[in-house]
Short mmCIF file of N, CA and C and ligand atoms in Angstrom, two decimals:
data_model
loop_
_atom_site.label_atom_id
_atom_site.label_comp_id
_atom_site.label_asym_id
_atom_site.label_seq_id
_atom_site.Cartn_x
_atom_site.Cartn_y
_atom_site.Cartn_z
N MET R 248 8.01 -7.54 -28.88
CA MET R 248 6.57 -8.45 -28.30
C MET R 248 5.34 -8.04 -28.42
N ALA R 249 4.52 -7.72 -28.69
CA ALA R 249 3.39 -6.47 -28.68
C ALA R 249 2.59 -7.10 -26.84
N LEU R 250 1.79 -6.10 -26.20
CA LEU R 250 1.58 -6.23 -25.09
C LEU R 250 0.31 -7.54 -24.86
N SER R 251 0.02 -8.25 -24.24
CA SER R 251 -1.69 -8.90 -24.19
C SER R 251 -2.56 -7.74 -23.66
N ARG R 252 -3.73 -8.02 -24.24
CA ARG R 252 -5.03 -7.18 -23.59
C ARG R 252 -4.92 -6.68 -22.18
N LEU R 253 -4.65 -8.23 -21.76
CA LEU R 253 -4.76 -8.37 -20.19
C LEU R 253 -3.69 -6.87 -19.66
N ASP R 254 -1.99 -7.26 -19.80
CA ASP R 254 -1.34 -6.26 -19.45
C ASP R 254 -1.32 -4.79 -20.10
N GLN R 255 -2.12 -4.58 -20.92
CA GLN R 255 -2.60 -3.50 -20.97
C GLN R 255 -3.67 -2.52 -20.07
N LEU R 256 -4.54 -3.66 -19.94
CA LEU R 256 -5.82 -3.18 -18.95
C LEU R 256 -4.69 -2.55 -17.14
N TYR R 257 -4.13 -4.26 -16.74
CA TYR R 257 -3.38 -3.71 -15.86
C TYR R 257 -2.28 -2.37 -16.02
N ARG R 258 -1.83 -2.35 -16.50
CA ARG R 258 -1.11 -1.11 -17.06
C ARG R 258 -1.99 0.17 -17.09
N GLN R 259 -3.27 0.45 -17.39
CA GLN R 259 -3.41 1.14 -17.45
C GLN R 259 -4.46 1.46 -15.87
N VAL R 260 -4.50 0.15 -15.54
CA VAL R 260 -5.03 0.70 -14.31
C VAL R 260 -3.97 1.31 -12.85
N ILE R 261 -2.77 1.05 -13.24
CA ILE R 261 -1.74 1.39 -12.67
C ILE R 261 -1.47 2.91 -12.84
N LEU R 262 -1.38 3.23 -14.05
CA LEU R 262 -1.61 4.55 -14.39
C LEU R 262 -2.15 5.56 -13.86
N ASP R 263 -3.83 4.85 -14.01
CA ASP R 263 -4.66 5.96 -13.34
C ASP R 263 -4.54 5.90 -11.54
N HIS R 264 -4.07 4.95 -11.35
CA HIS R 264 -3.77 5.31 -9.59
C HIS R 264 -2.32 5.84 -9.12
N SER R 265 -1.71 5.81 -10.35
CA SER R 265 -0.15 6.92 -10.36
C SER R 265 -0.40 8.22 -10.33
N SER R 266 -1.61 8.41 -12.03
CA SER R 266 -1.41 9.85 -12.17
C SER R 266 -2.67 10.40 -10.94
N TYR R 267 -3.82 9.57 -10.62
CA TYR R 267 -4.64 10.28 -9.57
C TYR R 267 -4.77 9.20 -8.54
N PRO R 268 -3.92 9.67 -7.68
CA PRO R 268 -3.72 8.38 -6.67
C PRO R 268 -5.33 8.90 -5.41
N HIS R 269 -5.65 7.96 -4.87
CA HIS R 269 -6.41 8.23 -4.14
C HIS R 269 -6.38 8.07 -2.70
N HIS R 270 -6.68 8.69 -2.01
CA HIS R 270 -6.17 9.58 -0.44
C HIS R 270 -5.25 9.63 -0.48
N HIS R 271 -4.90 10.77 -1.41
CA HIS R 271 -3.14 11.83 -1.75
C HIS R 271 -3.66 12.60 -0.56
N GLY R 272 -2.42 13.12 0.11
CA GLY R 272 -2.83 14.34 0.75
C GLY R 272 -2.08 14.22 2.45
N THR R 273 -2.70 14.99 3.35
CA THR R 273 -2.11 14.76 4.65
C THR R 273 -3.47 14.72 5.24
N LEU R 274 -3.61 14.46 6.54
CA LEU R 274 -4.36 14.70 7.58
C LEU R 274 -3.97 15.59 8.91
N GLU R 275 -4.87 16.62 9.04
CA GLU R 275 -4.44 17.35 10.17
C GLU R 275 -4.67 16.65 11.53
N GLN R 276 -5.19 15.92 11.63
CA GLN R 276 -5.54 15.09 12.60
C GLN R 276 -5.30 13.41 13.23
N ALA R 277 -3.98 13.54 12.45
CA ALA R 277 -3.64 11.95 12.24
C ALA R 277 -2.87 11.81 13.80
N THR R 278 -3.02 10.29 14.08
CA THR R 278 -3.20 9.78 15.32
C THR R 278 -1.55 9.56 15.14
N ASP R 279 -0.93 8.97 13.89
CA ASP R 279 0.26 7.88 13.81
C ASP R 279 0.64 8.26 12.48
N GLN R 280 1.80 8.90 12.00
CA GLN R 280 2.17 9.22 11.04
C GLN R 280 3.83 8.20 10.75
N ILE R 281 4.49 8.38 9.59
CA ILE R 281 5.72 7.73 8.96
C ILE R 281 6.17 8.05 8.05
N VAL R 282 7.08 8.40 7.65
CA VAL R 282 7.67 8.65 6.70
C VAL R 282 9.11 7.48 5.94
N LEU R 283 8.47 6.94 4.74
CA LEU R 283 9.73 6.19 4.08
C LEU R 283 10.46 6.02 3.07
N ASN R 284 11.49 5.60 2.91
CA ASN R 284 12.39 5.91 1.30
C ASN R 284 12.42 4.33 1.41
N ASN R 285 12.65 4.91 -0.13
CA ASN R 285 13.54 3.51 -1.01
C ASN R 285 14.36 3.79 -1.74
N PRO R 286 15.54 3.99 -0.86
CA PRO R 286 17.20 4.59 -1.68
C PRO R 286 17.30 4.02 -3.28
N THR R 287 16.94 3.00 -3.69
CA THR R 287 16.95 2.49 -4.70
C THR R 287 16.70 2.95 -5.98
N CYS R 288 15.04 3.52 -5.66
CA CYS R 288 14.36 4.24 -6.55
C CYS R 288 14.58 5.46 -6.80
N GLY R 289 14.61 6.09 -5.45
CA GLY R 289 14.14 7.40 -4.71
C GLY R 289 12.78 7.58 -4.42
N ASP R 290 12.37 6.89 -4.05
CA ASP R 290 10.66 6.92 -3.77
C ASP R 290 11.02 7.73 -1.90
N VAL R 291 10.17 8.29 -2.08
CA VAL R 291 9.74 9.34 -0.74
C VAL R 291 8.14 9.07 -0.11
N ILE R 292 8.20 8.15 0.48
CA ILE R 292 6.64 8.57 1.18
C ILE R 292 6.00 8.83 1.83
N GLN R 293 4.95 9.53 2.73
CA GLN R 293 4.77 10.24 3.84
C GLN R 293 3.23 9.24 3.69
N LEU R 294 3.26 8.58 4.92
CA LEU R 294 1.89 8.06 5.70
C LEU R 294 1.69 8.84 6.51
N GLN R 295 0.26 8.93 7.14
CA GLN R 295 -0.34 9.37 7.84
C GLN R 295 -1.65 8.69 8.06
N LEU R 296 -2.04 8.61 9.18
CA LEU R 296 -3.44 7.63 9.85
C LEU R 296 -4.35 8.21 10.66
N ILE R 297 -5.49 8.05 10.81
CA ILE R 297 -6.01 8.45 11.67
C ILE R 297 -6.46 6.53 12.84
N LEU R 298 -6.35 6.07 13.77
CA LEU R 298 -6.13 5.18 14.38
C LEU R 298 -7.64 5.18 15.26
N GLU R 299 -8.96 4.81 15.68
CA GLU R 299 -9.61 4.93 15.93
C GLU R 299 -10.00 3.57 16.79
N GLU R 300 -9.79 3.23 18.06
CA GLU R 300 -10.17 1.36 18.82
C GLU R 300 -9.45 0.92 17.59
N ASP R 301 -8.64 0.74 17.46
CA ASP R 301 -7.75 -0.28 16.46
C ASP R 301 -8.55 -0.36 15.21
N ARG R 302 -9.29 0.72 14.80
CA ARG R 302 -9.45 0.75 13.25
C ARG R 302 -9.09 1.86 12.34
N ILE R 303 -8.59 1.94 10.91
CA ILE R 303 -8.13 2.49 10.46
C ILE R 303 -9.02 3.37 9.85
N ASN R 304 -9.23 4.84 10.75
CA ASN R 304 -10.53 5.44 10.16
C ASN R 304 -10.13 6.23 8.92
N ASP R 305 -8.98 6.70 9.26
CA ASP R 305 -8.52 7.40 7.79
C ASP R 305 -7.24 7.40 7.54
N ILE R 306 -6.70 7.51 6.29
CA ILE R 306 -5.40 7.39 6.08
C ILE R 306 -5.08 8.08 4.72
N ARG R 307 -3.96 8.76 4.54
CA ARG R 307 -3.32 9.54 3.85
C ARG R 307 -1.99 9.67 3.26
N PHE R 308 -1.90 9.77 2.09
CA PHE R 308 -0.35 9.26 1.75
C PHE R 308 0.38 10.72 1.09
N SER R 309 1.61 11.50 1.44
CA SER R 309 2.27 11.60 -0.19
C SER R 309 3.35 11.57 0.15
N GLY R 310 4.03 12.65 -1.16
CA GLY R 310 5.39 12.39 -1.28
C GLY R 310 6.05 12.30 -2.47
N THR R 311 7.14 11.93 -2.95
CA THR R 311 7.53 11.54 -4.60
C THR R 311 8.06 10.01 -4.80
N GLY R 312 6.94 9.45 -5.54
CA GLY R 312 7.94 7.98 -6.04
C GLY R 312 7.49 7.78 -7.63
N CYS R 313 8.09 6.94 -7.82
CA CYS R 313 7.86 6.32 -9.47
C CYS R 313 6.40 5.97 -9.29
N ALA R 314 6.03 5.29 -10.61
CA ALA R 314 4.53 4.93 -11.12
C ALA R 314 4.05 3.72 -10.39
N ILE R 315 5.37 3.18 -9.79
CA ILE R 315 4.87 1.62 -8.95
C ILE R 315 4.49 2.00 -7.52
N SER R 316 5.53 2.80 -7.06
CA SER R 316 5.79 3.04 -5.87
C SER R 316 4.13 3.74 -5.39
N THR R 317 3.59 4.96 -6.59
CA THR R 317 2.41 5.79 -6.05
C THR R 317 1.17 4.97 -6.42
N ALA R 318 1.09 4.00 -7.40
CA ALA R 318 0.14 3.21 -7.80
C ALA R 318 -0.09 2.47 -6.24
N SER R 319 0.95 1.82 -5.69
CA SER R 319 0.60 1.02 -4.66
C SER R 319 0.49 1.59 -3.64
N ALA R 320 0.66 2.39 -3.27
CA ALA R 320 0.51 3.60 -1.98
C ALA R 320 -0.84 3.81 -2.01
N SER R 321 -1.42 3.98 -3.25
CA SER R 321 -3.21 4.18 -3.53
C SER R 321 -3.63 3.80 -3.08
N MET R 322 -3.16 2.23 -4.13
CA MET R 322 -4.24 0.53 -3.80
C MET R 322 -4.17 0.22 -2.31
N MET R 323 -3.40 0.60 -2.07
CA MET R 323 -2.75 0.07 -0.32
C MET R 323 -3.89 0.83 0.61
N THR R 324 -4.08 2.48 0.32
CA THR R 324 -5.17 2.94 1.36
C THR R 324 -6.27 2.56 0.93
N GLU R 325 -7.02 2.35 -0.20
CA GLU R 325 -8.00 1.73 -0.76
C GLU R 325 -8.18 0.72 -0.27
N ALA R 326 -7.45 -0.39 0.18
CA ALA R 326 -7.99 -2.11 0.92
C ALA R 326 -7.72 -1.71 1.93
N VAL R 327 -6.89 -0.80 2.36
CA VAL R 327 -7.18 -1.08 4.00
C VAL R 327 -8.03 0.22 4.89
N MET R 328 -8.64 1.06 4.13
CA MET R 328 -9.59 1.96 4.57
C MET R 328 -10.54 1.10 5.52
N GLY R 329 -10.48 1.32 6.65
CA GLY R 329 -11.88 0.92 7.76
C GLY R 329 -11.69 -0.46 8.38
N CYS R 330 -10.07 -0.79 7.77
CA CYS R 330 -9.91 -1.84 8.25
C CYS R 330 -9.40 -1.98 9.36
N THR R 331 -9.54 -2.94 9.95
CA THR R 331 -8.96 -3.31 11.76
C THR R 331 -7.51 -3.49 11.82
N THR R 332 -6.67 -3.19 12.82
CA THR R 332 -5.24 -3.67 12.49
C THR R 332 -5.21 -4.91 12.29
N GLN R 333 -5.70 -5.83 12.82
CA GLN R 333 -5.07 -7.18 12.67
C GLN R 333 -5.29 -6.88 10.54
N GLU R 334 -7.04 -6.71 10.55
CA GLU R 334 -7.16 -7.00 9.19
C GLU R 334 -5.98 -6.70 8.16
N ALA R 335 -6.00 -5.26 8.72
CA ALA R 335 -4.54 -4.19 7.53
C ALA R 335 -3.33 -5.36 7.49
N LEU R 336 -2.92 -5.70 8.64
CA LEU R 336 -1.42 -6.49 8.61
C LEU R 336 -2.06 -7.90 8.12
N ALA R 337 -2.93 -8.23 7.78
CA ALA R 337 -3.63 -9.76 7.33
C ALA R 337 -2.99 -9.07 5.68
N LEU R 338 -3.39 -8.48 5.08
CA LEU R 338 -3.54 -7.62 4.18
C LEU R 338 -2.12 -7.50 3.20
N VAL R 339 -1.36 -6.64 4.77
CA VAL R 339 0.06 -6.22 4.36
C VAL R 339 0.89 -7.63 4.01
N ASP R 340 0.46 -8.73 4.91
CA ASP R 340 1.33 -10.05 4.66
C ASP R 340 0.96 -10.75 2.74
N GLN R 341 -0.19 -10.69 2.75
CA GLN R 341 -0.89 -10.93 1.72
C GLN R 341 -0.47 -10.47 0.11
N PHE R 342 -0.11 -9.16 0.77
CA PHE R 342 0.77 -8.49 -0.87
C PHE R 342 1.69 -8.87 -0.61
N SER R 343 2.70 -8.76 0.08
CA SER R 343 3.90 -8.99 -0.02
C SER R 343 4.28 -10.54 -0.60
N LEU R 344 3.41 -11.40 -0.17
CA LEU R 344 3.76 -12.83 -0.82
C LEU R 344 3.17 -12.63 -2.22
N LEU R 345 2.36 -11.95 -2.69
CA LEU R 345 2.02 -11.66 -4.12
C LEU R 345 2.83 -11.46 -4.64
N VAL R 346 3.87 -10.07 -4.61
CA VAL R 346 4.21 -9.59 -5.18
C VAL R 346 6.13 -10.18 -4.96
N GLN R 347 6.05 -11.58 -4.25
CA GLN R 347 7.28 -11.79 -4.42
C GLN R 347 6.84 -13.44 -5.49
N GLY R 348 5.65 -13.54 -6.21
CA GLY R 348 4.77 -14.50 -6.48
C GLY R 348 4.72 -16.01 -6.02
N LYS R 349 4.25 -15.47 -4.73
CA LYS R 349 4.11 -16.13 -3.65
C LYS R 349 2.68 -16.84 -3.40
N GLU R 350 1.64 -16.03 -3.66
CA GLU R 350 0.05 -16.05 -3.37
C GLU R 350 -0.38 -15.48 -4.95
N ASP R 351 -1.28 -17.04 -5.49
CA ASP R 351 -1.96 -16.02 -6.61
C ASP R 351 -4.04 -16.30 -6.32
N ASP R 352 -3.88 -16.77 -4.94
CA ASP R 352 -5.48 -17.11 -5.29
C ASP R 352 -5.87 -16.24 -3.72
N ASN R 353 -7.31 -16.35 -3.68
CA ASN R 353 -7.87 -15.21 -2.30
C ASN R 353 -7.44 -13.63 -2.25
N VAL R 354 -6.66 -13.21 -3.92
CA VAL R 354 -6.32 -11.61 -3.72
C VAL R 354 -7.24 -10.88 -3.75
N GLU R 355 -8.83 -10.82 -3.64
CA GLU R 355 -9.59 -9.99 -4.02
C GLU R 355 -9.58 -9.08 -2.87
N ALA R 356 -9.49 -9.54 -1.58
CA ALA R 356 -9.08 -8.51 -0.33
C ALA R 356 -8.39 -7.31 -0.99
N LEU R 357 -7.46 -7.45 -1.65
CA LEU R 357 -6.46 -6.63 -1.84
C LEU R 357 -6.82 -5.93 -3.08
N GLY R 358 -8.32 -5.87 -3.64
CA GLY R 358 -8.87 -4.94 -4.39
C GLY R 358 -7.74 -4.83 -5.80
N ASP R 359 -7.77 -3.25 -6.27
CA ASP R 359 -6.95 -3.12 -7.10
C ASP R 359 -5.41 -3.52 -7.06
N ALA R 360 -5.25 -3.69 -5.88
CA ALA R 360 -2.91 -3.95 -5.47
C ALA R 360 -3.08 -5.25 -6.48
N ALA R 361 -3.81 -6.37 -6.31
CA ALA R 361 -3.63 -7.58 -6.78
C ALA R 361 -2.90 -7.46 -8.43
N ILE R 362 -3.45 -6.57 -8.73
CA ILE R 362 -2.99 -5.87 -10.29
C ILE R 362 -1.52 -5.66 -9.92
N LEU R 363 -0.68 -6.03 -8.87
CA LEU R 363 0.61 -5.76 -8.91
C LEU R 363 1.32 -7.13 -8.90
N SER R 364 0.56 -8.15 -8.85
CA SER R 364 1.38 -9.64 -8.86
C SER R 364 2.43 -9.70 -9.88
N GLY R 365 2.31 -8.80 -11.07
CA GLY R 365 3.40 -8.86 -12.09
C GLY R 365 4.61 -8.23 -11.74
N VAL R 366 4.81 -7.44 -10.66
CA VAL R 366 5.66 -7.32 -10.24
C VAL R 366 6.89 -8.15 -9.85
N SER R 367 6.49 -9.38 -9.78
CA SER R 367 7.22 -10.06 -8.80
C SER R 367 8.03 -10.61 -10.29
N LYS R 368 8.27 -10.34 -11.72
CA LYS R 368 8.35 -10.22 -12.18
C LYS R 368 9.83 -9.85 -12.58
N PHE R 369 9.88 -8.71 -11.94
CA PHE R 369 10.97 -7.77 -12.25
C PHE R 369 11.48 -7.34 -10.19
N PRO R 370 11.89 -8.22 -10.00
CA PRO R 370 13.22 -8.01 -8.55
C PRO R 370 13.01 -6.32 -8.01
N ALA R 371 13.41 -6.00 -8.76
CA ALA R 371 14.02 -4.19 -8.61
C ALA R 371 13.18 -3.34 -8.23
N ARG R 372 11.46 -3.48 -8.79
CA ARG R 372 10.61 -3.16 -8.51
C ARG R 372 9.69 -3.40 -7.23
N ILE R 373 10.05 -4.96 -6.91
CA ILE R 373 9.29 -5.36 -5.65
C ILE R 373 9.63 -4.00 -4.52
N ARG R 374 10.86 -3.39 -4.29
CA ARG R 374 10.84 -2.39 -2.70
C ARG R 374 10.10 -1.61 -3.25
N CYS R 375 10.03 -0.64 -4.53
CA CYS R 375 8.94 0.41 -5.04
C CYS R 375 7.28 -0.34 -4.56
N ALA R 376 7.06 -1.48 -4.81
CA ALA R 376 5.70 -2.17 -4.93
C ALA R 376 4.99 -1.88 -3.36
N THR R 377 6.09 -2.66 -2.38
CA THR R 377 6.06 -2.83 -1.17
C THR R 377 6.25 -1.65 -0.05
N LEU R 378 6.78 -0.32 -0.60
CA LEU R 378 7.28 0.75 0.27
C LEU R 378 5.91 0.95 1.07
N ALA R 379 4.88 1.14 0.27
CA ALA R 379 3.64 1.68 1.62
C ALA R 379 3.34 0.63 2.46
N TRP R 380 3.20 -0.09 2.38
CA TRP R 380 2.89 -1.58 2.96
C TRP R 380 3.48 -1.87 3.87
N LYS R 381 5.10 -1.86 3.64
CA LYS R 381 6.09 -2.11 4.63
C LYS R 381 5.78 -0.82 5.64
N GLY R 382 5.58 0.19 5.26
CA GLY R 382 5.21 1.48 5.64
C GLY R 382 3.94 1.67 6.77
N LEU R 383 3.19 0.93 6.49
CA LEU R 383 1.61 1.00 7.00
C LEU R 383 2.04 -0.20 8.27
N GLU R 384 2.84 -1.44 7.54
CA GLU R 384 2.93 -2.20 8.90
C GLU R 384 3.79 -1.49 9.98
N LYS R 385 4.65 -0.97 9.36
CA LYS R 385 5.69 -0.01 10.48
C LYS R 385 5.01 0.70 11.49
N ALA R 386 4.14 1.56 11.59
CA ALA R 386 2.82 2.29 11.85
C ALA R 386 2.38 1.70 12.46
N LEU R 387 1.58 1.06 11.92
CA LEU R 387 0.70 0.12 12.76
C LEU R 387 1.48 -0.41 13.64
N SER R 388 2.42 -0.92 13.90
CA SER R 388 3.05 -1.96 15.11
C SER R 388 3.80 -1.06 16.23
N GLU R 389 4.14 0.30 15.55
CA GLU R 389 4.39 1.39 16.62
C GLU R 389 3.20 1.46 17.36
N ALA R 390 1.67 1.70 17.02
CA ALA R 390 0.81 1.87 17.34
C ALA R 390 0.10 0.98 18.31
N ARG R 391 0.72 -0.14 17.82
CA ARG R 391 0.37 -0.84 18.80
C ARG R 391 1.25 -1.23 20.19
N LYS R 392 2.46 -0.83 20.21
CA LYS R 392 3.56 -0.53 21.10
C LYS R 392 3.26 -0.01 22.10
N GLU R 393 2.89 1.47 21.65
CA GLU R 393 2.43 2.56 22.23
C GLU R 393 1.01 2.44 23.39
N GLN R 394 0.26 1.29 22.69
CA GLN R 394 -0.99 0.92 23.09
C GLN R 394 -0.54 0.11 24.20
N ASP R 395 0.03 -0.97 23.88
CA ASP R 395 0.26 -1.77 25.21
C ASP R 395 1.43 -1.34 26.18
N ASN R 396 1.98 0.37 26.00
CA ASN R 396 2.67 0.54 27.27
C ASN R 396 1.73 1.73 27.98
N GLU R 397 0.87 2.10 27.29
CA GLU R 397 -0.46 2.78 28.27
C GLU R 397 -0.89 2.23 29.91
ZN1 ZN J 699 10.68 3.29 -7.39
#
């Protein structure tokens, strides 16, 4: 069966993000960082953040992963750059519902990441798609805990 034109467009956007990921690299001044892996596929992603007054001032990722995990990490950094912790966590929730096929409206805030909704049809790839987002969620909640302890 031939791919629809829309599928081809989606595939192209995913390929662009995985071949030329946005915000790829490391941050010397990172305030928070985390390393995540998805053993099922072999994806490893390192995430670094600069959190200032509860806002994501900068975010970078590095590591090696499949096209879906790399594209998703790239899209995630794009979506959450400049967000407050709360806004970013809301996006993480929205994205994980999306890739489970549970949400399909109001996804504009996710930017290019909304394209990954198609992953819901491939359960084995959901963990690839959510890896960076789950990592962000973990890094932000750890940062929040540290703040509460101060
Ligand atoms: Zn993967």
